[in-house]
Tab-separated table of C-alpha atoms in Angstrom:
chain	number	residue	atom	x	y	z
X	1	MET	CA	0.153	0.033	0.252
X	2	LYS	CA	1.325	3.603	-0.877
X	3	LEU	CA	1.598	6.388	1.634
X	4	ILE	CA	-0.475	8.253	0.482
X	5	SER	CA	-3.138	5.846	0.243
X	6	ARG	CA	-2.616	4.649	3.726
X	7	ILE	CA	-2.542	8.463	5.244
X	8	ALA	CA	-5.735	8.722	3.330
X	9	LEU	CA	-7.619	5.063	4.938
X	10	ARG	CA	-6.147	6.967	8.215
X	11	LEU	CA	-7.916	10.048	8.337
X	12	SER	CA	-10.971	8.114	6.860
X	13	LEU	CA	-10.899	6.215	9.877
X	14	ALA	CA	-10.136	8.687	12.985
X	15	LEU	CA	-12.806	11.013	11.124
X	16	LEU	CA	-15.404	8.511	11.825
X	17	PRO	CA	-15.462	9.257	14.998
X	18	LEU	CA	-14.900	12.765	15.314
X	19	MET	CA	-17.758	12.950	12.846
X	20	ALA	CA	-20.315	10.928	15.057
X	21	LEU	CA	-19.112	12.468	18.533
X	22	TRP	CA	-19.893	15.517	16.338
X	23	GLY	CA	-23.289	14.701	15.782
X	24	VAL	CA	-23.950	13.387	19.489
X	25	LEU	CA	-22.994	16.839	20.976
X	26	PHE	CA	-24.976	19.088	17.739
X	27	TYR	CA	-27.859	16.732	18.549
X	28	PHE	CA	-28.059	17.525	22.551
X	29	THR	CA	-26.718	20.885	22.271
X	30	MET	CA	-29.313	21.836	20.109
X	31	VAL	CA	-32.401	19.693	22.366
X	32	ASP	CA	-30.723	21.793	25.068
X	33	GLU	CA	-31.401	25.035	23.304
X	34	ILE	CA	-34.881	24.856	22.306
X	35	ASN	CA	-36.064	22.660	25.751
X	36	ASP	CA	-34.063	25.730	27.098
X	37	GLU	CA	-36.353	29.265	25.315
X	38	ALA	CA	-39.894	26.961	25.260
X	39	ASP	CA	-39.045	26.515	29.317
X	40	ASP	CA	-38.490	30.091	29.196
X	41	ALA	CA	-42.034	31.199	27.199
X	42	LEU	CA	-43.676	29.067	29.224
X	43	GLU	CA	-42.309	30.558	32.073
X	44	ASP	CA	-43.613	33.928	31.291
X	45	TYR	CA	-46.722	32.892	30.037
X	46	SER	CA	-47.467	30.564	33.483
X	47	GLU	CA	-46.465	34.241	35.070
X	48	LEU	CA	-49.155	35.595	33.547
X	49	ILE	CA	-52.422	32.790	34.880
X	50	VAL	CA	-50.289	32.678	37.690
X	51	LYS	CA	-51.240	36.811	38.201
X	52	ARG	CA	-54.659	37.475	36.275
X	53	MET	CA	-56.230	34.743	38.899
X	54	LEU	CA	-54.409	35.736	41.824
X	55	ALA	CA	-55.939	39.463	41.005
X	56	GLY	CA	-59.407	38.261	40.481
X	57	ARG	CA	-58.737	38.849	36.149
X	58	GLU	CA	-60.112	37.897	33.606
X	59	LEU	CA	-58.103	34.952	32.250
X	60	PRO	CA	-57.055	33.773	28.266
X	61	LYS	CA	-58.632	31.213	26.621
X	62	PRO	CA	-57.584	27.652	26.985
X	63	ASN	CA	-56.593	27.094	23.295
X	64	ASN	CA	-57.160	31.039	21.364
X	65	GLY	CA	-55.201	29.643	18.550
X	66	SER	CA	-51.703	30.537	19.676
X	67	ASN	CA	-49.189	28.224	20.090
X	68	ASN	CA	-49.060	27.900	24.035
X	69	SER	CA	-52.647	26.251	26.028
X	70	TYR	CA	-53.232	26.406	29.121
X	71	SER	CA	-55.131	23.803	32.154
X	72	ILE	CA	-56.638	24.908	35.545
X	73	VAL	CA	-56.413	21.679	37.947
X	74	PRO	CA	-57.211	21.875	42.256
X	75	ILE	CA	-55.297	19.728	43.958
X	76	GLY	CA	-55.434	18.722	47.539
X	77	ALA	CA	-52.828	20.473	50.460
X	78	PRO	CA	-50.845	16.844	50.640
X	79	GLU	CA	-50.490	15.931	47.418
X	80	ALA	CA	-49.266	19.372	47.304
X	81	ALA	CA	-46.449	19.128	49.589
X	82	VAL	CA	-45.679	15.838	47.876
X	83	ARG	CA	-45.578	17.160	44.516
X	84	PRO	CA	-42.649	19.542	43.259
X	85	HIS	CA	-44.083	23.105	42.281
X	86	ILE	CA	-42.330	23.549	39.604
X	87	ASP	CA	-42.010	20.702	36.582
X	88	TYR	CA	-40.545	20.549	33.404
X	89	TYR	CA	-40.890	17.875	30.440
X	90	ASP	CA	-42.586	16.156	27.583
X	91	ALA	CA	-44.892	15.239	26.644
X	92	GLU	CA	-47.803	14.646	23.531
X	93	VAL	CA	-50.425	16.678	23.179
X	94	TYR	CA	-54.189	16.366	21.559
X	95	ILE	CA	-54.815	20.008	20.136
X	96	PRO	CA	-59.044	20.045	19.490
X	97	GLU	CA	-58.185	21.589	16.289
X	98	LYS	CA	-55.846	19.305	14.087
X	99	GLU	CA	-57.331	17.096	16.015
X	100	GLU	CA	-55.085	15.270	16.749
X	101	THR	CA	-51.925	15.279	19.508
X	102	GLU	CA	-48.076	16.768	19.249
X	103	PRO	CA	-45.154	17.011	21.182
X	104	ALA	CA	-45.048	19.679	23.133
X	105	ARG	CA	-43.211	21.052	26.368
X	106	VAL	CA	-45.228	21.876	29.221
X	107	LEU	CA	-44.440	23.062	32.104
X	108	THR	CA	-47.208	22.830	35.227
X	109	THR	CA	-46.871	24.859	38.685
X	110	ILE	CA	-48.375	24.211	41.741
X	111	PHE	CA	-49.440	27.219	43.512
X	112	GLN	CA	-52.001	29.186	46.264
X	113	ASP	CA	-54.172	31.448	46.343
X	114	ALA	CA	-55.164	34.243	48.998
X	115	ASP	CA	-58.081	31.181	50.248
X	116	GLY	CA	-54.909	28.634	50.499
X	117	ALA	CA	-55.923	26.336	47.383
X	118	TYR	CA	-53.790	25.027	45.895
X	119	TYR	CA	-54.316	24.904	42.033
X	120	GLU	CA	-52.066	22.881	39.276
X	121	LEU	CA	-51.302	24.673	35.922
X	122	LYS	CA	-50.811	22.582	33.558
X	123	VAL	CA	-48.522	25.510	30.732
X	124	ALA	CA	-48.025	23.409	27.079
X	125	THR	CA	-46.376	25.132	24.101
X	126	PRO	CA	-45.633	23.074	20.477
X	127	THR	CA	-41.628	21.714	20.515
X	128	PHE	CA	-40.343	20.271	17.373
X	129	GLU	CA	-40.524	16.116	16.550
X	130	LYS	CA	-37.287	14.617	17.722
X	131	ASP	CA	-37.559	12.329	15.505
X	132	ASP	CA	-37.394	14.476	12.791
X	133	LEU	CA	-34.302	16.590	14.073
X	134	LEU	CA	-32.286	13.438	14.456
X	135	ARG	CA	-33.049	12.110	11.327
X	136	ALA	CA	-32.403	15.714	9.622
X	137	ILE	CA	-28.861	15.680	11.949
X	138	LEU	CA	-27.949	12.307	10.880
X	139	TYR	CA	-28.222	12.945	7.101
X	140	TRP	CA	-26.283	16.162	7.201
X	141	VAL	CA	-23.628	14.308	9.539
X	142	VAL	CA	-22.869	11.580	6.983
X	143	PHE	CA	-23.778	14.660	4.066
X	144	LEU	CA	-19.818	17.026	6.546
X	145	TYR	CA	-18.164	13.737	7.056
X	146	LEU	CA	-18.735	13.035	3.496
X	147	LEU	CA	-17.897	16.673	2.166
X	148	LEU	CA	-15.193	16.970	4.549
X	149	LEU	CA	-13.069	14.040	4.423
X	150	LEU	CA	-13.091	14.867	1.096
X	151	THR	CA	-12.380	17.950	1.056
X	152	THR	CA	-9.851	17.273	3.271
X	153	ILE	CA	-8.119	14.262	1.701
X	154	SER	CA	-8.147	16.592	-1.316
X	155	LEU	CA	-5.759	18.866	0.661
X	156	THR	CA	-3.776	16.024	2.147
X	157	VAL	CA	-2.682	14.491	-1.717
X	158	TRP	CA	-2.282	17.970	-3.158
X	159	VAL	CA	0.051	18.741	0.158
X	160	PHE	CA	1.909	15.556	0.570
X	161	HIS	CA	2.604	15.964	-3.883
X	162	ARG	CA	3.983	19.039	-3.306
X	163	SER	CA	5.721	18.619	-0.255
X	164	MET	CA	7.352	14.849	-0.872
X	165	ARG	CA	7.954	16.165	-4.525
X	166	PRO	CA	12.397	15.676	-4.110
X	167	LEU	CA	11.085	12.885	-2.080
X	168	TYR	CA	9.767	10.874	-5.524
X	169	GLU	CA	12.714	12.466	-7.588
X	170	LEU	CA	14.730	10.909	-5.368
X	171	LEU	CA	13.786	7.399	-5.550
X	172	ARG	CA	13.486	7.546	-9.465
X	173	TRP	CA	16.952	8.691	-9.516
X	174	LEU	CA	17.633	4.896	-7.359
X	175	ASP	CA	15.010	3.094	-9.459
X	176	ASP	CA	17.492	5.173	-12.643
X	177	TYR	CA	20.242	4.235	-10.981
X	178	THR	CA	23.282	1.086	-12.283
X	179	PRO	CA	27.192	0.312	-10.392
X	180	GLY	CA	28.887	1.406	-13.451
X	181	ARG	CA	27.569	3.760	-15.131
X	182	ARG	CA	27.361	7.080	-13.224
X	183	GLY	CA	24.340	9.986	-14.793
X	184	ALA	CA	22.810	12.496	-13.638
X	185	PRO	CA	23.652	13.590	-10.112
X	186	VAL	CA	21.684	13.252	-6.671
X	187	PRO	CA	18.839	15.667	-6.899
X	188	CYS	CA	19.146	18.063	-3.672
X	189	SER	CA	17.049	20.951	-5.122
X	190	THR	CA	14.310	21.710	-2.050
X	191	ARG	CA	15.043	23.361	1.269
X	192	ILE	CA	13.656	21.100	4.399
X	193	VAL	CA	16.142	19.721	6.348
X	194	GLU	CA	15.561	15.860	6.338
X	195	PHE	CA	15.430	15.861	2.444
X	196	ARG	CA	18.110	17.297	2.117
X	197	ARG	CA	20.115	14.917	4.907
X	198	LEU	CA	17.778	12.277	3.044
X	199	SER	CA	20.175	13.645	-0.162
X	200	ALA	CA	23.275	13.615	1.066
X	201	ALA	CA	22.722	10.197	2.652
X	202	ALA	CA	21.759	8.400	-0.582
X	203	GLN	CA	24.851	10.801	-2.146
X	204	GLN	CA	27.175	8.875	0.103
X	205	ALA	CA	25.949	5.768	-0.294
X	206	VAL	CA	26.594	6.201	-4.324
X	207	ASP	CA	29.902	7.105	-3.810
X	208	ARG	CA	30.605	3.893	-0.732
X	209	SER	CA	28.814	2.013	-4.046
X	210	GLU	CA	30.896	3.292	-6.863
X	211	ALA	CA	34.274	3.022	-4.864
X	212	LEU	CA	33.386	-0.987	-3.706
X	213	PHE	CA	32.299	-1.335	-7.820
X	214	GLU	CA	35.761	0.248	-9.047
X	215	GLN	CA	37.388	-2.045	-5.894
X	216	GLN	CA	35.544	-5.865	-7.020
X	217	LYS	CA	36.553	-4.446	-11.767
X	218	HIS	CA	39.651	-3.738	-10.643
X	219	PHE	CA	40.456	-6.885	-8.264
X	220	ILE	CA	38.433	-9.789	-10.989
X	221	GLY	CA	39.580	-7.490	-14.029
X	222	ASN	CA	43.905	-8.857	-12.359
X	223	ALA	CA	43.253	-12.063	-11.422
X	224	SER	CA	41.348	-12.984	-14.268
X	225	HIS	CA	44.488	-11.810	-15.823
X	226	GLU	CA	47.116	-12.656	-13.996
X	227	LEU	CA	45.558	-16.627	-14.190
X	228	GLN	CA	46.010	-16.489	-17.627
X	229	THR	CA	49.172	-16.834	-17.720
X	230	PRO	CA	49.786	-19.408	-15.134
X	231	LEU	CA	47.291	-21.683	-16.622
X	232	ALA	CA	48.244	-21.561	-19.529
X	233	VAL	CA	52.183	-22.157	-18.602
X	234	LEU	CA	50.889	-24.738	-16.344
X	235	GLY	CA	48.260	-26.021	-19.542
X	236	ASN	CA	52.057	-26.964	-21.751
X	237	ARG	CA	54.234	-28.887	-18.713
X	238	ILE	CA	51.479	-31.009	-18.673
X	239	GLU	CA	51.041	-31.112	-23.046
X	240	TRP	CA	55.143	-31.289	-22.856
X	241	LEU	CA	54.986	-33.733	-20.067
X	242	LEU	CA	52.736	-36.593	-22.731
X	243	ASP	CA	54.864	-35.550	-25.580
X	244	ASN	CA	58.517	-35.440	-24.225
X	245	THR	CA	58.129	-38.371	-21.607
X	246	GLU	CA	56.967	-42.145	-21.728
X	247	PRO	CA	54.725	-41.909	-18.535
X	248	THR	CA	53.301	-45.664	-17.702
X	249	GLU	CA	49.816	-46.770	-18.207
X	250	LYS	CA	48.537	-44.861	-15.009
X	251	GLN	CA	50.352	-41.459	-15.487
X	252	MET	CA	49.326	-40.787	-18.221
X	253	GLU	CA	46.396	-41.638	-17.140
X	254	GLU	CA	45.867	-39.111	-13.517
X	255	LEU	CA	48.148	-36.876	-16.692
X	256	LEU	CA	44.973	-36.961	-19.182
X	257	LYS	CA	42.701	-35.805	-15.992
X	258	MET	CA	44.786	-32.641	-14.815
X	259	GLN	CA	44.088	-31.847	-18.535
X	260	ARG	CA	40.923	-31.718	-18.868
X	261	THR	CA	40.226	-30.196	-15.061
X	262	LEU	CA	43.011	-27.722	-16.197
X	263	ARG	CA	40.552	-26.650	-19.525
X	264	GLN	CA	37.404	-26.920	-17.367
X	265	ILE	CA	39.568	-23.783	-15.158
X	266	VAL	CA	40.699	-22.282	-18.228
X	267	ARG	CA	37.221	-21.970	-19.435
X	268	LEU	CA	35.880	-21.037	-16.138
X	269	ASN	CA	38.713	-17.689	-15.560
X	270	LYS	CA	37.032	-17.221	-19.742
X	271	THR	CA	33.913	-17.291	-18.750
X	272	LEU	CA	34.194	-14.882	-15.138
X	273	LEU	CA	35.948	-12.372	-16.798
X	274	LEU	CA	34.034	-12.341	-19.614
X	275	LEU	CA	31.149	-11.865	-17.026
X	276	THR	CA	33.015	-9.623	-15.359
X	277	LYS	CA	33.083	-6.795	-18.230
X	278	ILE	CA	29.537	-7.689	-20.068
X	279	ASP	CA	28.803	-6.331	-15.834
X	280	ASN	CA	31.159	-3.746	-16.256
X	281	GLY	CA	30.209	-2.397	-19.629
X	282	GLN	CA	33.349	-2.231	-21.663
X	283	PHE	CA	31.131	-3.300	-24.914
X	284	PRO	CA	30.324	0.435	-25.925
X	285	GLU	CA	29.818	-0.468	-29.612
X	286	SER	CA	26.776	-1.660	-31.047
X	287	SER	CA	26.346	-2.537	-34.348
X	288	GLU	CA	22.970	-4.086	-36.846
X	289	VAL	CA	24.104	-7.890	-36.036
X	290	ASP	CA	21.765	-10.515	-37.998
X	291	LEU	CA	20.200	-12.897	-35.135
X	292	ALA	CA	19.236	-15.794	-37.714
X	293	ALA	CA	23.011	-15.160	-39.469
X	294	VAL	CA	23.874	-16.400	-36.038
X	295	VAL	CA	21.791	-19.100	-34.987
X	296	GLY	CA	22.055	-20.504	-38.385
X	297	GLU	CA	26.022	-20.589	-37.742
X	298	GLN	CA	26.085	-21.850	-33.966
X	299	ILE	CA	23.571	-24.571	-35.082
X	300	ASP	CA	25.504	-25.848	-37.153
X	301	LEU	CA	28.339	-26.100	-35.181
X	302	TYR	CA	26.848	-28.078	-32.640
X	303	ASP	CA	24.896	-30.332	-34.404
X	304	GLU	CA	28.697	-31.442	-35.626
X	305	ILE	CA	29.605	-31.295	-31.927
X	306	TYR	CA	26.249	-33.054	-30.523
X	307	ALA	CA	26.308	-35.299	-33.849
X	308	GLY	CA	26.839	-38.416	-32.595
X	309	ARG	CA	23.865	-38.277	-29.604
X	310	GLY	CA	21.625	-38.401	-32.718
X	311	ILE	CA	20.232	-34.315	-31.894
X	312	ALA	CA	17.109	-32.858	-33.516
X	313	CYS	CA	16.522	-29.274	-34.414
X	314	THR	CA	14.889	-28.127	-36.050
X	315	VAL	CA	14.549	-24.157	-36.928
X	316	SER	CA	11.931	-22.281	-37.395
X	317	ALA	CA	13.701	-18.476	-38.966
X	318	PRO	CA	12.933	-15.038	-41.209
X	319	GLU	CA	15.878	-14.962	-43.579
X	320	ALA	CA	17.323	-11.972	-41.027
X	321	PHE	CA	16.456	-10.863	-37.537
X	322	VAL	CA	18.511	-7.978	-36.844
X	323	VAL	CA	19.423	-5.949	-33.509
X	324	ARG	CA	21.735	-3.568	-32.533
X	325	MET	CA	23.793	-5.278	-30.121
X	326	ASN	CA	27.294	-6.323	-29.303
X	327	GLU	CA	29.317	-8.287	-32.330
X	328	SER	CA	30.602	-10.534	-29.246
X	329	LEU	CA	27.478	-10.829	-27.027
X	330	ALA	CA	25.423	-11.014	-29.869
X	331	SER	CA	27.086	-14.403	-30.183
X	332	THR	CA	27.264	-14.653	-26.261
X	333	LEU	CA	24.117	-15.135	-25.978
X	334	VAL	CA	23.231	-17.107	-28.630
X	335	THR	CA	25.702	-19.916	-28.295
X	336	ASN	CA	25.121	-19.558	-24.084
X	337	LEU	CA	21.506	-20.738	-25.019
X	338	LEU	CA	22.439	-22.975	-27.626
X	339	LYS	CA	25.205	-25.116	-26.081
X	340	ASN	CA	22.478	-24.747	-22.372
X	341	ALA	CA	20.086	-27.200	-25.203
X	342	TYR	CA	22.174	-29.690	-26.321
X	343	LEU	CA	24.006	-30.024	-23.025
X	344	HIS	CA	20.729	-30.642	-21.286
X	345	THR	CA	19.068	-33.495	-23.453
X	346	ALA	CA	19.702	-36.499	-23.400
X	347	GLU	CA	20.802	-38.854	-26.180
X	348	GLY	CA	18.553	-39.347	-29.479
X	349	GLY	CA	16.012	-35.436	-28.034
X	350	ALA	CA	15.420	-32.953	-29.655
X	351	VAL	CA	16.231	-29.379	-29.778
X	352	GLY	CA	13.816	-27.122	-31.319
X	353	VAL	CA	15.231	-22.730	-31.857
X	354	GLU	CA	12.531	-19.897	-33.324
X	355	LEU	CA	12.605	-16.963	-33.660
X	356	ARG	CA	9.588	-14.575	-34.423
X	357	ASP	CA	7.978	-11.774	-33.561
X	358	ARG	CA	10.796	-10.100	-31.978
X	359	THR	CA	11.374	-12.801	-29.777
X	360	LEU	CA	14.007	-16.069	-30.195
X	361	THR	CA	12.887	-19.093	-28.690
X	362	VAL	CA	15.462	-22.615	-27.462
X	363	THR	CA	13.084	-25.770	-26.374
X	364	ASN	CA	14.325	-28.985	-25.839
X	365	ASP	CA	13.403	-31.916	-23.725
X	366	GLY	CA	13.216	-32.710	-20.459
X	367	THR	CA	12.224	-35.083	-17.629
X	368	ALA	CA	11.541	-32.626	-14.446
X	369	PRO	CA	10.500	-28.930	-14.220
X	370	LEU	CA	14.041	-26.963	-13.072
X	371	ASP	CA	14.389	-23.678	-10.456
X	372	ALA	CA	12.882	-21.146	-12.199
X	373	GLU	CA	14.073	-18.853	-9.672
X	374	HIS	CA	17.308	-19.869	-9.962
X	375	ILE	CA	18.539	-20.871	-12.830
X	376	PHE	CA	19.646	-18.044	-13.875
X	377	GLU	CA	22.749	-17.524	-10.800
X	378	ARG	CA	26.529	-18.000	-11.485
X	379	PHE	CA	27.180	-21.577	-11.066
X	380	TYR	CA	23.536	-23.640	-10.640
X	381	GLN	CA	22.601	-26.199	-11.953
X	382	GLY	CA	20.411	-28.685	-11.859
X	383	ALA	CA	22.253	-31.474	-12.501
X	384	ARG	CA	25.994	-31.511	-13.856
X	385	LYS	CA	26.956	-32.403	-16.857
X	386	GLU	CA	30.208	-32.837	-17.869
X	387	GLY	CA	31.387	-29.538	-19.777
X	388	SER	CA	29.461	-27.252	-18.050
X	389	THR	CA	30.807	-24.474	-16.219
X	390	GLY	CA	27.440	-23.085	-14.975
X	391	LEU	CA	27.662	-19.626	-15.908
X	392	GLY	CA	26.057	-20.159	-19.525
X	393	LEU	CA	22.562	-19.669	-18.178
X	394	ALA	CA	24.130	-16.421	-15.511
X	395	LEU	CA	25.834	-15.055	-19.351
X	396	VAL	CA	22.707	-15.309	-21.097
X	397	SER	CA	21.539	-12.980	-18.282
X	398	ALA	CA	23.862	-10.898	-18.130
X	399	VAL	CA	23.788	-9.837	-22.138
X	400	GLY	CA	19.687	-9.487	-20.918
X	401	ARG	CA	20.562	-7.155	-18.369
X	402	TYR	CA	23.387	-5.377	-20.053
X	403	TYR	CA	20.170	-4.300	-23.304
X	404	GLY	CA	17.968	-4.722	-21.231
X	405	LEU	CA	16.404	-7.797	-23.256
X	406	ARG	CA	13.287	-9.537	-20.951
X	407	ILE	CA	14.597	-13.424	-20.762
X	408	ASP	CA	11.718	-15.416	-19.498
X	409	TYR	CA	12.204	-19.344	-18.626
X	410	ARG	CA	8.671	-22.275	-18.546
X	411	PHE	CA	8.606	-25.948	-18.146
X	412	GLU	CA	5.652	-26.889	-21.212
X	413	GLY	CA	4.250	-30.434	-22.225
X	414	GLY	CA	7.841	-32.378	-20.977
X	415	ARG	CA	10.042	-29.177	-22.889
X	416	HIS	CA	11.965	-27.140	-20.778
X	417	ARG	CA	11.362	-23.734	-22.821
X	418	PHE	CA	13.624	-20.663	-22.691
X	419	SER	CA	12.710	-17.441	-24.348
X	420	VAL	CA	14.766	-14.124	-25.483
X	421	ARG	CA	12.577	-10.675	-26.638
X	422	TRP	CA	14.071	-8.025	-27.396
X	423	PRO	CA	11.843	-5.074	-27.043
């Protein structure tokens, strides 16, 4: 989940209880305010009636067409003694004019006249429907919640993207960064202290990475070059022993084993040196290469090398398939794919090569799928084969990374399928 999405989600969850709490407080505050205003009006009306009654003046009609209505009922002294003399409450009051009941606010007042008689005065005034008010408040709370949420998230996203722009620039730069290929400098076009520190830390990390990369490049290159001379000398001495001495049969067998092992080491050293050169970007020159011609030449070569194993190879390719890349790396790519197919195909098996839709596909017979996550790693071998260094597919992967090619492996219908797609 992206950071802005998580922020928006948390804002939504935080605003929900806040808006609910605001709705509850608003409802009770409004009810209390309305009741307070109604109580003041009822108190004034009740006081008017009591004064008129005690003064012996004419009382207003109980239902004179106004919102207020009242009733006066005599009560006994014991009842007056136990009841509160002033009481406010909500009730349903019957309105004769409308012939229906409506919610009302009621004030009950108990008073005593000059003769000592007690009376109960009930004054009522119509009030609001609380259910209607509750529904209205709920509707507006939901509306305000959605409006506030939309506004808040929109402003947050806008502010977030404006504020986090330096971070996005740095992330894009890191995505494009490759050790050994210096490009644009680390972006630092901001006055925000934290982002400037982050850019400085990224620059320090890049500098350390470049320094280590250069050290590794020089070490591997120097080690491979330095190994070539003693390996060549050792090979020549073994050949001299085979040609100029008369070793016993046992000694001859051991010398031949040593020679095979030495050749394996030489091939391994050359392959590691080639991998290092590819990773270091030491093949800058590119030209138009006819991949179909390269495939044809290599198939003829491997058909001849593996003729004794009876491997059948079928080819489906156009007359020309031109790509722009280093000719040596193009040959390396094709050679290692074909060698892998021929080397791991049993006697009498089949190898297929297809060039179509800017994709080179090489298939060969197999019994079980390979580990797709590791087959392109160096020295990975699903099944050890004589003559294999375990670096062939690593070379294919290195060339693919160098030119941005898409390399895939699948196992379908009892066949291994390697494909390389050019953009």
